[in-house]
Short mmCIF file of C-alpha atoms and ligand atoms in Angstrom, two decimals:
data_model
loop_
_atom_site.label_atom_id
_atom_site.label_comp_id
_atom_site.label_asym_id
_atom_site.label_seq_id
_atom_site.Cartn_x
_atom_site.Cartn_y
_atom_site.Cartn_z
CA UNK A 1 -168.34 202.27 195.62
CA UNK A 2 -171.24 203.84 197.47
CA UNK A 3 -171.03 200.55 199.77
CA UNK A 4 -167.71 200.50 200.28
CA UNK A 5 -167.80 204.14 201.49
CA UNK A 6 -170.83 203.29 203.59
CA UNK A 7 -169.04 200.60 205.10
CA UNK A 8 -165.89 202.80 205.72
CA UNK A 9 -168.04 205.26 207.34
CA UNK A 10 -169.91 202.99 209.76
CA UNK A 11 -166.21 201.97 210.71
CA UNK A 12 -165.14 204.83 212.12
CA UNK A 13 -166.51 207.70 214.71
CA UNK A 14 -166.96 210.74 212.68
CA UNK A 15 -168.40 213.19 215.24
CA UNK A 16 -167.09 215.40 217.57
CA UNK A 17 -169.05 213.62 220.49
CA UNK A 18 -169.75 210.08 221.34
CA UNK A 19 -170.69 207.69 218.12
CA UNK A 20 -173.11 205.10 218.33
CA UNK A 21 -171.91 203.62 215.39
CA UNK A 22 -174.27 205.04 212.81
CA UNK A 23 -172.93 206.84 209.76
CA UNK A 24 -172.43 210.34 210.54
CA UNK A 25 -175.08 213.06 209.15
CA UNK A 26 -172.45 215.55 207.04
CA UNK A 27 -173.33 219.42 207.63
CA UNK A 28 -171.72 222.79 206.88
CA UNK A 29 -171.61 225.46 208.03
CA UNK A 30 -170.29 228.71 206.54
CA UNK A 31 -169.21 231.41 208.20
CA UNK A 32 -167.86 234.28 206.18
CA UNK A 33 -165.84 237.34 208.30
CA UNK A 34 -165.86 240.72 205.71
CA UNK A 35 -162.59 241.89 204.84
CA UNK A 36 -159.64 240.27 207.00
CA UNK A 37 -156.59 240.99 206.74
CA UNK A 38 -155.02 237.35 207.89
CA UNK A 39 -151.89 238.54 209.05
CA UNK A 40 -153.79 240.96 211.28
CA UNK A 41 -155.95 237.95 212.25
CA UNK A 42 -152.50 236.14 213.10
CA UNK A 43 -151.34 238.84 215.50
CA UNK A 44 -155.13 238.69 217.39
CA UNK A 45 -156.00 237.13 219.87
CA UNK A 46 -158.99 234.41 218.68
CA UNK A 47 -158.87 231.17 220.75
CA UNK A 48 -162.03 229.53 218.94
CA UNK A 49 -160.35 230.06 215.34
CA UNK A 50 -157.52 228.46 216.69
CA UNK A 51 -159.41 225.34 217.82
CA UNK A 52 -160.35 225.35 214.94
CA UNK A 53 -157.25 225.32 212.71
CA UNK A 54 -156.30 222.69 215.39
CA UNK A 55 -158.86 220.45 214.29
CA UNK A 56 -158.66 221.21 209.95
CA UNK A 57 -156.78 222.63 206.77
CA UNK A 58 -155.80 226.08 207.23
CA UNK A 59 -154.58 228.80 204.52
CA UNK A 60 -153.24 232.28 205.17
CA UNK A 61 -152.56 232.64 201.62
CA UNK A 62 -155.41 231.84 200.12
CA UNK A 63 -156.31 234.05 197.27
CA UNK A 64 -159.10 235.95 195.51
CA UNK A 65 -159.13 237.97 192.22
CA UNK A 66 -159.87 241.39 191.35
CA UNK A 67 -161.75 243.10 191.90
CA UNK A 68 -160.98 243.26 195.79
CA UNK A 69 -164.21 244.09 196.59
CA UNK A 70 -167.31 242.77 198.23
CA UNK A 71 -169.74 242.18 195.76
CA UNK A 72 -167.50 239.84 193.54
CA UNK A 73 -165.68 238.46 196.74
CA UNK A 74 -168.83 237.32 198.46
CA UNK A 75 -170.25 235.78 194.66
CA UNK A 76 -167.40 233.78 193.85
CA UNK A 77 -167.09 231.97 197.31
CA UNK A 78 -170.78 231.44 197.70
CA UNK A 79 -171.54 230.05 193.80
CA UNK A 80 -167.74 228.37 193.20
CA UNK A 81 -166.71 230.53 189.84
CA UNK A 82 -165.24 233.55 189.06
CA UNK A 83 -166.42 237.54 187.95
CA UNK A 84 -166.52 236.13 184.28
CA UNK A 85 -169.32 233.87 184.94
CA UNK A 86 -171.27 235.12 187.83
CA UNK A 87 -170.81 238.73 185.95
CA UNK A 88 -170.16 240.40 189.56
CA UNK A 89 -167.41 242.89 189.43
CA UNK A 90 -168.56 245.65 191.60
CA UNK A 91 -170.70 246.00 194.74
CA UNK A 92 -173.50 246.87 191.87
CA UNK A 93 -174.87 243.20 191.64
CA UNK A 94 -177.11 244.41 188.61
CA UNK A 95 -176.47 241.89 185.55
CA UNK A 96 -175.30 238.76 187.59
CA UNK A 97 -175.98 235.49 186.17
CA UNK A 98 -177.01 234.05 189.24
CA UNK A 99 -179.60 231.76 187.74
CA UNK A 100 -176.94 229.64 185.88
CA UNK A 101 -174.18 230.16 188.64
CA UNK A 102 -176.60 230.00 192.13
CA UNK A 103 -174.67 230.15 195.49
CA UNK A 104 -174.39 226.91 196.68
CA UNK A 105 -177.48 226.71 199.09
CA UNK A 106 -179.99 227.32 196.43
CA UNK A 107 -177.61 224.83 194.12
CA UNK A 108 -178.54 222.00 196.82
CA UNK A 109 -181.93 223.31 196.63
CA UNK A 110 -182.06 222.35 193.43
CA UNK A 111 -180.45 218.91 193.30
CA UNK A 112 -182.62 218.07 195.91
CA UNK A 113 -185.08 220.49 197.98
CA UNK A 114 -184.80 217.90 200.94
CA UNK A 115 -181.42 219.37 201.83
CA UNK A 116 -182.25 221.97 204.84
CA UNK A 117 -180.77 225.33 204.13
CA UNK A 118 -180.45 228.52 206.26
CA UNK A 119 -178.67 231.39 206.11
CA UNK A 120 -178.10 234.74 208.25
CA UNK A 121 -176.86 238.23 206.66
CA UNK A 122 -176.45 241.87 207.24
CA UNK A 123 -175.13 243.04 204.33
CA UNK A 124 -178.06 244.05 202.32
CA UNK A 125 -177.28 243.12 198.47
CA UNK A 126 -176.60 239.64 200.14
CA UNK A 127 -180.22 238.64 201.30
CA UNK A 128 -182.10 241.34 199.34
CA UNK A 129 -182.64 243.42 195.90
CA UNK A 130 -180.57 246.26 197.27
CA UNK A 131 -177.82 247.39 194.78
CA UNK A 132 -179.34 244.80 192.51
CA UNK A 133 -178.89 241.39 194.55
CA UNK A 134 -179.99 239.41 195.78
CA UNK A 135 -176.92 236.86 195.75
CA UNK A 136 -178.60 234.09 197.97
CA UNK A 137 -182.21 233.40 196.39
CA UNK A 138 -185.40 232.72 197.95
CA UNK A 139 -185.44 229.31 197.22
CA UNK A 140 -183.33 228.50 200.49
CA UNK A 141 -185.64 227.51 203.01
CA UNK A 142 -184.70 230.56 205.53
CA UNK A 143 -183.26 233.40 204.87
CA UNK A 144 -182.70 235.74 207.88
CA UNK A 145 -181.92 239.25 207.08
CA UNK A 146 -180.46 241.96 209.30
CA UNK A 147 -179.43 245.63 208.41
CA UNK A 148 -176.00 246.47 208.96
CA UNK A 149 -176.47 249.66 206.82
CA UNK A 150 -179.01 250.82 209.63
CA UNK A 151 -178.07 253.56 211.86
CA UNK A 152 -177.29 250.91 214.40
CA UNK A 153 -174.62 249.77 212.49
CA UNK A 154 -173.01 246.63 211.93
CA UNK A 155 -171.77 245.87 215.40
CA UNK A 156 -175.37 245.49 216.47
CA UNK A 157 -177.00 243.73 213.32
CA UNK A 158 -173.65 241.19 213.42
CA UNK A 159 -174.93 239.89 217.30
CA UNK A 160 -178.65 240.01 216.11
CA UNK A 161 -177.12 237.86 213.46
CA UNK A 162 -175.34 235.61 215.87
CA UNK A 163 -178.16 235.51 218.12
CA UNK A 164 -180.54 234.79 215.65
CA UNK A 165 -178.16 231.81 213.92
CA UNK A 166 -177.27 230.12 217.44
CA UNK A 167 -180.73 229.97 218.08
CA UNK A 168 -181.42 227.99 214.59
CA UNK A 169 -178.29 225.82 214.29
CA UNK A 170 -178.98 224.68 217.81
CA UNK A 171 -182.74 224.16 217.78
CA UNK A 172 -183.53 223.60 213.84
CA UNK A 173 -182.25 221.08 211.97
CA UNK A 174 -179.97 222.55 208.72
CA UNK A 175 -178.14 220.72 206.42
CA UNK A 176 -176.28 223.33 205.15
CA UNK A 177 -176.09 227.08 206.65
CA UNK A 178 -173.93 230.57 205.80
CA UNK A 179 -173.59 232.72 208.63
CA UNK A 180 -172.04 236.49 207.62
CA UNK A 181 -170.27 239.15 209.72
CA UNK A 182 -169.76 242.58 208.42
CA UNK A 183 -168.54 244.59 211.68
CA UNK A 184 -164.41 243.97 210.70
CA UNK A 185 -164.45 245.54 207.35
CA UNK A 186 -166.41 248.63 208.22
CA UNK A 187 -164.03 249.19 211.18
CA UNK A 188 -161.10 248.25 208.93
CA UNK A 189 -162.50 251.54 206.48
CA UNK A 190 -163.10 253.65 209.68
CA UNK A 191 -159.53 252.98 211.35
CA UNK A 192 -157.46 251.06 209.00
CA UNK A 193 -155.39 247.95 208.96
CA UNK A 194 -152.94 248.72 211.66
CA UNK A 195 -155.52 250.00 214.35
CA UNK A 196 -156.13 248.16 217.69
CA UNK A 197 -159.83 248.76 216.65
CA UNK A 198 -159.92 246.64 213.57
CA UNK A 199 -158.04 243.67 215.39
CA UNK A 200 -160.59 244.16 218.36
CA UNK A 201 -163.17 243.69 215.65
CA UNK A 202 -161.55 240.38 215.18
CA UNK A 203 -161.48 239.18 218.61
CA UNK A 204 -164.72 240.77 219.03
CA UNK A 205 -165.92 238.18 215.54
CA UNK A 206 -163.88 235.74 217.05
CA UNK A 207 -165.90 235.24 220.43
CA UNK A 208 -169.02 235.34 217.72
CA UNK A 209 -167.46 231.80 216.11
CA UNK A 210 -166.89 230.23 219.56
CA UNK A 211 -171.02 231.06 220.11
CA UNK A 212 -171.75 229.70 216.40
CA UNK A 213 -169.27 226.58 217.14
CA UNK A 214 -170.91 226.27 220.44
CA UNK A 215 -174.65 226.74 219.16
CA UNK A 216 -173.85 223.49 217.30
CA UNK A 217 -172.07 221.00 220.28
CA UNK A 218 -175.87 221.87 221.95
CA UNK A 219 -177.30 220.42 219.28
CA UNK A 220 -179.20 217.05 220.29
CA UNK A 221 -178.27 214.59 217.37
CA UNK A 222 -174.66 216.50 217.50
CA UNK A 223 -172.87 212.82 218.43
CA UNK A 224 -174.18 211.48 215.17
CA UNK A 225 -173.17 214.77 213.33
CA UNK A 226 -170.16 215.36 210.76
CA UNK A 227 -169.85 219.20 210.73
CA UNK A 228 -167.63 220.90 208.19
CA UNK A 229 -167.14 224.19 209.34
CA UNK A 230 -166.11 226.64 206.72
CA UNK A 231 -164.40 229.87 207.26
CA UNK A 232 -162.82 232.58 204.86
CA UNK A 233 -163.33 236.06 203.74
CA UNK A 234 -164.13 238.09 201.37
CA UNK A 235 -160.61 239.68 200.70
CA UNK A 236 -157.44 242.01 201.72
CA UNK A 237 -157.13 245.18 202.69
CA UNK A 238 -153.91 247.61 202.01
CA UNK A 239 -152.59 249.59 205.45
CA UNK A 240 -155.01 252.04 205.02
CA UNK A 241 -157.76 249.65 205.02
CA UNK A 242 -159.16 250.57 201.70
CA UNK A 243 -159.88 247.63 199.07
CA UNK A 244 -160.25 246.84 195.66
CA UNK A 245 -156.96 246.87 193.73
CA UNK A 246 -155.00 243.63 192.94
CA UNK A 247 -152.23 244.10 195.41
CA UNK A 248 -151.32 240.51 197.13
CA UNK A 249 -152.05 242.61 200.26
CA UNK A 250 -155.69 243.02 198.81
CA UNK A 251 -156.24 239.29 196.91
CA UNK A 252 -155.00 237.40 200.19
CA UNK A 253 -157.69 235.98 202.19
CA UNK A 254 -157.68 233.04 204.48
CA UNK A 255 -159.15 229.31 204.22
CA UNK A 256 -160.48 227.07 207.25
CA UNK A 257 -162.27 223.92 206.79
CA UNK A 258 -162.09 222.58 210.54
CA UNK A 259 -164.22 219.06 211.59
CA UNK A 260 -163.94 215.75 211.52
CA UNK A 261 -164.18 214.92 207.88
CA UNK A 262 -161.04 217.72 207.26
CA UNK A 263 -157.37 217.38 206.61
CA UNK A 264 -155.24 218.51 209.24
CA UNK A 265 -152.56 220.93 208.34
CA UNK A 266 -151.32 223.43 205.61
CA UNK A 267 -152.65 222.46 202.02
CA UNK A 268 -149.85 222.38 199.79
CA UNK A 269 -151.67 224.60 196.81
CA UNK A 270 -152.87 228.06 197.93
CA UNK A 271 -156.76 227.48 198.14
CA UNK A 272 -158.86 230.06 196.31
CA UNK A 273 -162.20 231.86 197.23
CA UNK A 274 -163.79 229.74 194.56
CA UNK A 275 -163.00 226.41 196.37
CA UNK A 276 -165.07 227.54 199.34
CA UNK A 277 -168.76 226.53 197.89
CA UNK A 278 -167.43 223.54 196.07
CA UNK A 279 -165.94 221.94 199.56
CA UNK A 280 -169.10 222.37 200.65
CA UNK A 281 -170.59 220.57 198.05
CA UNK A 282 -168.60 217.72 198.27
CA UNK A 283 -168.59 217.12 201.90
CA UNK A 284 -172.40 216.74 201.67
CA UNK A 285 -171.62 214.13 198.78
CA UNK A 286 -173.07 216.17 196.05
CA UNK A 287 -171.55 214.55 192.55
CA UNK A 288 -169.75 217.64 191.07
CA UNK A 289 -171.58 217.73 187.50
CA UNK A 290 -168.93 219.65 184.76
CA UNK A 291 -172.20 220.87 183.63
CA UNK A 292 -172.26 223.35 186.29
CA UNK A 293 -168.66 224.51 185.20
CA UNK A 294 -167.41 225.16 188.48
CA UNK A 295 -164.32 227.07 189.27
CA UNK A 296 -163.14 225.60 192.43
CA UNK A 297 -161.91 222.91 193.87
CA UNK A 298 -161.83 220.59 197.04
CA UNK A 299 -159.73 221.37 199.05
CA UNK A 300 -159.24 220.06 202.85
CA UNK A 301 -161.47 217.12 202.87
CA UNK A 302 -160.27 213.46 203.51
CA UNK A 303 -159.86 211.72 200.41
CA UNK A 304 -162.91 209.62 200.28
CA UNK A 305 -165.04 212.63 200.84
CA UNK A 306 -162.87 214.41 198.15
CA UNK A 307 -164.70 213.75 194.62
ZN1 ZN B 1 -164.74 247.08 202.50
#
């Protein structure tokens, strides 16, 4: 089988760019927007997320489970299982069970520490022990951490974060990389659902994507490159942009996997937050071991990348 799929591969151009007829390197990248309200994201106005969508599977009713909240939200797409497992249900990250449920760049860490993994936050319990994380462990090979919290807020420590990941993904060589952006829920809380702010927060993350997606076509082996980029959030948010009930309005989120290994169109099963880490998993042709007891599935790939 593993010829056969080699031999598939070398038949056909998988990057964005010119191919050279060499199998294409499969990447991720992850980039996770805090608290969108899709049908708000709909209405915006976010050219790069619609390339995007042009060019994968797309979901605007994707779901999550209560709690609506961060701290589970954020656990559940990055390790691939739900609150019972990863023992998250709060944005109190004390008593998780990270070490048998690891987010999925320190779970290709430890299948195989060649893998090249990065990631960029601003949300503290994310990258650090604050309120008990943190979710994504040292053993990644860097871990850049900004402070949204600071008095600077989140609109600042989100472009330090962009800055910081262009920089990397375009330069550096990552296998596998999570970039986070914090700025839309804390407007969301500040103004609520139906404000021009929090959809200018969107357009504002929006123009942040195009830089990420950009950061990448600079890269210099980008030809030979099979990039599965990977977008969702965290969860919902009711009109009054609070959080953390079980309304629909608060478990929707939205699914993107956009590139050239991804299905184009509307997946007929409404993807969960749980299939996020798993897709990423596969596409870099990690066996799925039922060991691990994942919770998600794969969901947007082509078939012979689906396993
Ligand atoms: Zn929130």
């Amino acid at each position: 089988m593993r010829r056969l799929l080699s031999a598939l591969l070398l038949t056909t151009c998988a990057g964005f760019g010119a191919c050279d007829g060499r199998p294409a390197k499969k990447k991720v990248l992850l980039i996770g927007l805090d608290g969108v309200r899709v049908d708000i994201l709909s209405a915006a106005n976010t050219p790069n997320i619609d390339s995007l969508i042009a060019r994968g599977t797309f979901s605007d009713r994707a779901l999550t489970r209560p709690r609506t909240v961060s701290g589970p939200g954020w656990s559940s797409m990055l390790t691939g299982v739900w609150s019972d497992k990863h023992l998250v249900t709060s944005n109190d990250f004390t008593g998780h069970d990270y070490t048998t449920y690891p987010d999925f760049l320190t779970r290709l860490e430890q299948i195989d520490s060649d893998y090249a993994t990065f990631a960029v936050v601003d949300w503290p319990p994310l990258g650090d022990t604050a309120s008990g994380g943190p979710l994504i462990t040292d053993q990644i090979d860097v871990k850049l951490l900004f402070d949204g919290e600071a008095d600077t807020g989140y609109q600042i420590a989100d472009s330090q974060s962009v800055a910081a990941a262009s920089a990397y993904l375009t330069f550096q060589d990552p296998d596998a990389a999570f970039v986070y952006l914090g700025n839309i829920d804390v407007v969301g809380h500040s103004t609520s659902s139906l404000s021009p702010e929090y959809r200018a927060a969107m357009e504002a993350a929006d123009a942040q994507v195009g830089m990420l997606v950009a950061a990448l076509r600079r890269r210099p082996g980008f030809a030979n490159e099979d990039w599965l980029i990977l977008m969702s959030t965290d969860h919902g948010r009711r009109d009054d942009g609070g959080h953390g009930e079980p309304s629909l309005q608060e478990r929707t989120i939205f699914y993107l996997a956009s590139g050239p290994s991804a299905i184009v169109g509307v997946p007929q099963r409404a993807p969960e937050i749980v299939d996020v880490a798993v897709t990423a998993l596969a596409h870099l042709g990690v066996t799925l071991d039922p060991a691990w007891s994942l919770d998600g599935r794969v969901v947007g790939l082509r078939p012979q990348q689906a396993r």
